[in-house]
Short mmCIF file of C-alpha atoms in Angstrom, two decimals:
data_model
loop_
_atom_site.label_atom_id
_atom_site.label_comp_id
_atom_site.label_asym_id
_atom_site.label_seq_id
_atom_site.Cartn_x
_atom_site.Cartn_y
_atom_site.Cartn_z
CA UNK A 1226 -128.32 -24.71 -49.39
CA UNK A 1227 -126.87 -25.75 -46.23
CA UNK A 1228 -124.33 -29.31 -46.30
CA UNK A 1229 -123.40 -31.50 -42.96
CA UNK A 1230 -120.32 -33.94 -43.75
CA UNK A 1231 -120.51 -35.65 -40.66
CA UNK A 1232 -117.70 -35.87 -38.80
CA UNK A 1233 -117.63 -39.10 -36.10
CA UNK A 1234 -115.54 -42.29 -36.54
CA UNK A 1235 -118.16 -45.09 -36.40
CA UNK A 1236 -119.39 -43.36 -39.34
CA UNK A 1237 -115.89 -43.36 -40.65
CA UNK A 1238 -115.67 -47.46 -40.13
CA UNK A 1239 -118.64 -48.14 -41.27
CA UNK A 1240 -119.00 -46.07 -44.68
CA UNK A 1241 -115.04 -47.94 -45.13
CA UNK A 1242 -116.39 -51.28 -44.87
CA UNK A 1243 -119.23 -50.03 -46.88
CA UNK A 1244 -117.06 -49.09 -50.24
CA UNK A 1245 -114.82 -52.32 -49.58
CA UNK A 1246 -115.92 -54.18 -52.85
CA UNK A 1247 -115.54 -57.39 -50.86
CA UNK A 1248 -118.66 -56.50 -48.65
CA UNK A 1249 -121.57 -58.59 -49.71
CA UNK A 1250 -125.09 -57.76 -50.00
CA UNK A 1251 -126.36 -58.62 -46.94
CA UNK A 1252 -123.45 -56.83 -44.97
CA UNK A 1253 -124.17 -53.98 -47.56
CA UNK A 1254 -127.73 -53.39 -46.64
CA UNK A 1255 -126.92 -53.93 -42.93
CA UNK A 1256 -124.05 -51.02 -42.85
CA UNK A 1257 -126.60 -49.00 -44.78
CA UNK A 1258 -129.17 -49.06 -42.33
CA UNK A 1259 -126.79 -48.32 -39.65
CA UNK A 1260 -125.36 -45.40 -41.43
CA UNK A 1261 -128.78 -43.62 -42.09
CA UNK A 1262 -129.55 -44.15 -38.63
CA UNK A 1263 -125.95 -42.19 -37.49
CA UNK A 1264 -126.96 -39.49 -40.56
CA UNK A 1265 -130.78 -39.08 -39.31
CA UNK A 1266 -130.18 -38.51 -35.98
CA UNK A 1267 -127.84 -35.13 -37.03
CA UNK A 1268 -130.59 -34.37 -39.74
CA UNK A 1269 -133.67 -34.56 -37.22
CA UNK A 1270 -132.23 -31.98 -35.11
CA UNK A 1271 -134.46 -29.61 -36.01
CA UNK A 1272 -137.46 -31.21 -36.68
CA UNK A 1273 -140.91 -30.05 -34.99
CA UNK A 1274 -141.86 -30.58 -31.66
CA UNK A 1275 -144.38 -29.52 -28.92
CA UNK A 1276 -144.55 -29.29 -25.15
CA UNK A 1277 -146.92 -32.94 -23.76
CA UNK A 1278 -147.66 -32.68 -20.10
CA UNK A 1279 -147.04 -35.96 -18.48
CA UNK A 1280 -146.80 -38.00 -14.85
CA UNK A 1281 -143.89 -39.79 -14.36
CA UNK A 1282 -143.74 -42.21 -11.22
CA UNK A 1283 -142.43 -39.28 -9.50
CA UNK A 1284 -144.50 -36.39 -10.43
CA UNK A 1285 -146.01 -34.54 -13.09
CA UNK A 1286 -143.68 -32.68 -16.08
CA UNK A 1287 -143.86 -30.89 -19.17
CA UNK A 1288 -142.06 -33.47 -22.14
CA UNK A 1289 -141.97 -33.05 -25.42
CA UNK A 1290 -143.11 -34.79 -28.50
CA UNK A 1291 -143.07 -34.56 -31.97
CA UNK A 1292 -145.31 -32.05 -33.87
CA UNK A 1293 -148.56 -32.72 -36.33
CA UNK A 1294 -148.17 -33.29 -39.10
CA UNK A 1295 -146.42 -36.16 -39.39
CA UNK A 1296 -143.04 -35.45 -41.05
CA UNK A 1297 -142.91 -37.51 -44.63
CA UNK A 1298 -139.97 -40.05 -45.75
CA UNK A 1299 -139.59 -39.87 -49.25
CA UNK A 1300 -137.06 -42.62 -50.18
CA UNK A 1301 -135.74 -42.57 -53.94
CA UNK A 1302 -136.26 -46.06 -55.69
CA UNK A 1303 -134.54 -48.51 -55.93
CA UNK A 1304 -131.57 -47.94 -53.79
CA UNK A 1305 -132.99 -45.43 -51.17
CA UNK A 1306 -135.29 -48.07 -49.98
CA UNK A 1307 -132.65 -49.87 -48.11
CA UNK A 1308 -132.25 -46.75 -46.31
CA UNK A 1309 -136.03 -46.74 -45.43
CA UNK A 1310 -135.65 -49.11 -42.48
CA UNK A 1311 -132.57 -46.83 -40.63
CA UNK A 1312 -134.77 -43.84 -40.85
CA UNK A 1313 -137.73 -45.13 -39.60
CA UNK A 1314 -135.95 -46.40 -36.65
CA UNK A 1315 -135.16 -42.69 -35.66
CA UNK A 1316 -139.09 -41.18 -36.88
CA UNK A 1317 -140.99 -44.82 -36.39
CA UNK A 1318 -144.35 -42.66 -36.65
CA UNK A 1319 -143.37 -41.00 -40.15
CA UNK A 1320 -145.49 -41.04 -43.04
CA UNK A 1321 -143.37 -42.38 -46.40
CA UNK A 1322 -143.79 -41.42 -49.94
CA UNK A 1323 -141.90 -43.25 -53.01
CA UNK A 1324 -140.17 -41.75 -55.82
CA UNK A 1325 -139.57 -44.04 -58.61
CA UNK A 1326 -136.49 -42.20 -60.52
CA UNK A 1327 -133.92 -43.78 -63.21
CA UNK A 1328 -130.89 -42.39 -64.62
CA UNK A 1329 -129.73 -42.58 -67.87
CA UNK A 1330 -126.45 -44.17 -68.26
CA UNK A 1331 -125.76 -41.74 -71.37
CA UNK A 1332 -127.43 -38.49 -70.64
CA UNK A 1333 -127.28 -38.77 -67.34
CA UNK A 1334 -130.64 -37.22 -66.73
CA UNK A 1335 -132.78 -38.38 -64.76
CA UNK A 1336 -136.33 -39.45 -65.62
CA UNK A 1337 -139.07 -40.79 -63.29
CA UNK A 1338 -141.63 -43.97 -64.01
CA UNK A 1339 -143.29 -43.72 -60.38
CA UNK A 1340 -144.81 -41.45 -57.93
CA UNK A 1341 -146.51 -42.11 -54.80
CA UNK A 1342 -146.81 -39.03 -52.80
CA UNK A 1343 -149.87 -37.29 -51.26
CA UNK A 1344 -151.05 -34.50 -53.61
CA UNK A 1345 -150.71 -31.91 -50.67
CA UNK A 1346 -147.73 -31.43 -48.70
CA UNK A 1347 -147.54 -28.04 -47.71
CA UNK A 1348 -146.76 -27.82 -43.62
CA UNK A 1349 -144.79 -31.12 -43.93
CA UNK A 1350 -140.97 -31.60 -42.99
CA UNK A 1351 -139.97 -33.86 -45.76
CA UNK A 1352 -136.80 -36.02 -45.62
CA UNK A 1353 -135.44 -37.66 -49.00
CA UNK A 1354 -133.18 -40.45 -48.89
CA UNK A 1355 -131.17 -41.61 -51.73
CA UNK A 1356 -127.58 -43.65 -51.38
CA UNK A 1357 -125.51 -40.85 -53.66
CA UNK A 1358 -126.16 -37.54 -54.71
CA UNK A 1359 -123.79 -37.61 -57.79
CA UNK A 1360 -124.62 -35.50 -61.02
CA UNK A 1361 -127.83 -33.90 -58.61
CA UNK A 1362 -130.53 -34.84 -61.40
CA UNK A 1363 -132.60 -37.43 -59.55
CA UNK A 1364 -131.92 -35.27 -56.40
CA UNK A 1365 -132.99 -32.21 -57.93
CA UNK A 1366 -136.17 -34.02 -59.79
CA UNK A 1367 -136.89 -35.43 -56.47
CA UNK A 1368 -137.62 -31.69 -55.11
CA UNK A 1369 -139.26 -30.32 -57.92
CA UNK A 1370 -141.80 -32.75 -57.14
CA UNK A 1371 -141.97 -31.88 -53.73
CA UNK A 1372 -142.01 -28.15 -54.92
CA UNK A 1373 -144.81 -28.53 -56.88
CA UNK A 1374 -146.71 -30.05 -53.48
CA UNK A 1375 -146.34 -27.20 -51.34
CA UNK A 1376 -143.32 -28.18 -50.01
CA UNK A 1377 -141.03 -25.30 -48.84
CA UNK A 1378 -138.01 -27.05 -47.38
CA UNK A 1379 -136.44 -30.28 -47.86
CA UNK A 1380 -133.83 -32.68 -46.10
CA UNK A 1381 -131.83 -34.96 -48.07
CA UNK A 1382 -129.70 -37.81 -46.41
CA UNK A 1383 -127.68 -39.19 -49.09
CA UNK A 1384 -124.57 -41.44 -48.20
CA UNK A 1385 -121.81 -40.12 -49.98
CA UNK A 1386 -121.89 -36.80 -52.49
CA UNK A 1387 -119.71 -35.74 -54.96
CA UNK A 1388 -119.35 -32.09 -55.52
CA UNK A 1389 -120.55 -31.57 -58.90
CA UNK A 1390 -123.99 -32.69 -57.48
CA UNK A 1391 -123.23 -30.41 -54.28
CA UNK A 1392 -122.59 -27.96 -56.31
CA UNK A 1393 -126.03 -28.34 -58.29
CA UNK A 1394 -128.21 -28.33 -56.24
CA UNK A 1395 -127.03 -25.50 -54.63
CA UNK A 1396 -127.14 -23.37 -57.65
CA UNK A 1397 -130.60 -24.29 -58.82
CA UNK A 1398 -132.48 -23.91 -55.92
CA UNK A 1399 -130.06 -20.71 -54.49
CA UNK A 1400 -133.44 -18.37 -53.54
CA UNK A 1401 -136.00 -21.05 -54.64
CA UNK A 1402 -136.23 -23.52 -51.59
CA UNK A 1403 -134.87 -23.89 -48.64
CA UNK A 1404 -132.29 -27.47 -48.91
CA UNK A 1405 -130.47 -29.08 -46.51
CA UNK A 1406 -127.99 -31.96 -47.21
CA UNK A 1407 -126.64 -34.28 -44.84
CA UNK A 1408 -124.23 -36.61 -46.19
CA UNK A 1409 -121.45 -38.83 -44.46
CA UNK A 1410 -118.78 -38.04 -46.77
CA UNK A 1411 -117.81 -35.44 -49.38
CA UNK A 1412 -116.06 -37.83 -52.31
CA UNK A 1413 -113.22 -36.45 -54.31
CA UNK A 1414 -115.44 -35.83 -57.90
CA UNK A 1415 -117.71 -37.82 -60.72
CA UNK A 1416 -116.07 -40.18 -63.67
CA UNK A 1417 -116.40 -39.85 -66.72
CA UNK A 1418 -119.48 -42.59 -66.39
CA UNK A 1419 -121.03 -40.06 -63.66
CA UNK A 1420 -120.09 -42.32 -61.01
CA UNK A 1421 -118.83 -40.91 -57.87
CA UNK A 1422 -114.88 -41.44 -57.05
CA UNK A 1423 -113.69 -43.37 -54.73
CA UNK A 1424 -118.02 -43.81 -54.24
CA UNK A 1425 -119.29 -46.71 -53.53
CA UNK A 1426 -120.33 -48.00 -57.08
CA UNK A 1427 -123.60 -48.85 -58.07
CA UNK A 1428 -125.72 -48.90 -54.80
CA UNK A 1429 -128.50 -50.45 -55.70
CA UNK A 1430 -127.14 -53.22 -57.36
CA UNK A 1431 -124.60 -53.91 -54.40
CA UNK A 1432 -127.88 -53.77 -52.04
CA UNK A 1433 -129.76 -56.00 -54.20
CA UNK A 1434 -127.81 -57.75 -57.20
CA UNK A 1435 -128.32 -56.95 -61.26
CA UNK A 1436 -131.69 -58.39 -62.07
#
């Protein structure tokens, strides 16, 4: 498994005013969308392209463009859905898949109640995007799924991680899958509640309120 902390200070201003319990939901879901932006532009580095001959106004070149297939979006409900909008600014001509996944508050397992992803996705760069990547059990859920479609390597862009979950998902898929993890910050460890510390509490209900 390969990890990217990134390292720039707008990302280090915004992800502050992002954890700042005063920050309200609409400034919550506004910082979010910048972050993932920031995060997917590092995380798209590598993604697939070909040579496109063009004209400019000039004269004629050889450009590039991005690859068939498309790559796939696979944001993790409910939380990873406000980072849906940030990463389709960066790949507006992405496909996107949902994962409906829950965690219990007790077990902390996770345990999914929806799926909407094609059937086949072998060939296809696949991005997941989910706020935290705490214990690693929806994250790790999330790519047996995509395992199980043909998928051979997966991207996750997850706002802040906590090593336990690092640590996870590195063991289980060690010589399995190739995983790549691009995160913004690399928090100090889980609670005993499995929330990450310092974190940013419950994401999704900071995004969207308890209902």
């Amino acid at each position: 498994m390969e990890l990217h902390i990134a390292d720039h200070p707008l990302i280090a201003h915004k992800l502050t005013v992002l954890r700042d319990e005063r920050t309200d939901p609409g400034r919550f879901r506004g910082l979010t969308e910048e972050l993932v932006a920031l995060l997917a532009y590092e995380a798209t580095r590598n993604i697939r392209v070909v040579d496109k001959e063009i004209n400019t106004p000039v004269c004629p070149m050889t450009g590039t463009k991005l690859s068939s297939p498309r790559p796939v979006v696979v944001p993790i409900l409910r939380a990873g859905l406000g980072m849906l909008d940030g990463m389709l600014k960066m790949l507006p001509t992405a496909e996107v898949g949902f994962l409906g996944l829950v965690r219990d508050e007790e077990t902390l397992e996770a345990h999914a109640y929806a799926n909407r992803l094609p059937s086949d996705l072998r060939d296809r760069q696949v991005f997941v995007i989910d706020p935290m990547l705490a214990t690693g059990g929806t994250l790790a859920m999330a790519i047996d799924f995509l395992l199980e479609r043909g998928v051979s390597d997966v991207t996750a862009i997850c706002l802040v991680s906590a090593p336990e979950g690092v640590r996870h998902i590195e063991e289980r898929y060690e010589g399995i899958a190739n995983v790549t993890v691009h995160t913004a910050a690399l928090d100090e460890k889980l609670n005993e509640k499995g929330y990450i510390v310092p974190g940013l509490g419950d994401a999704g209900d900071r995004m969207y309120g308890v209902v």
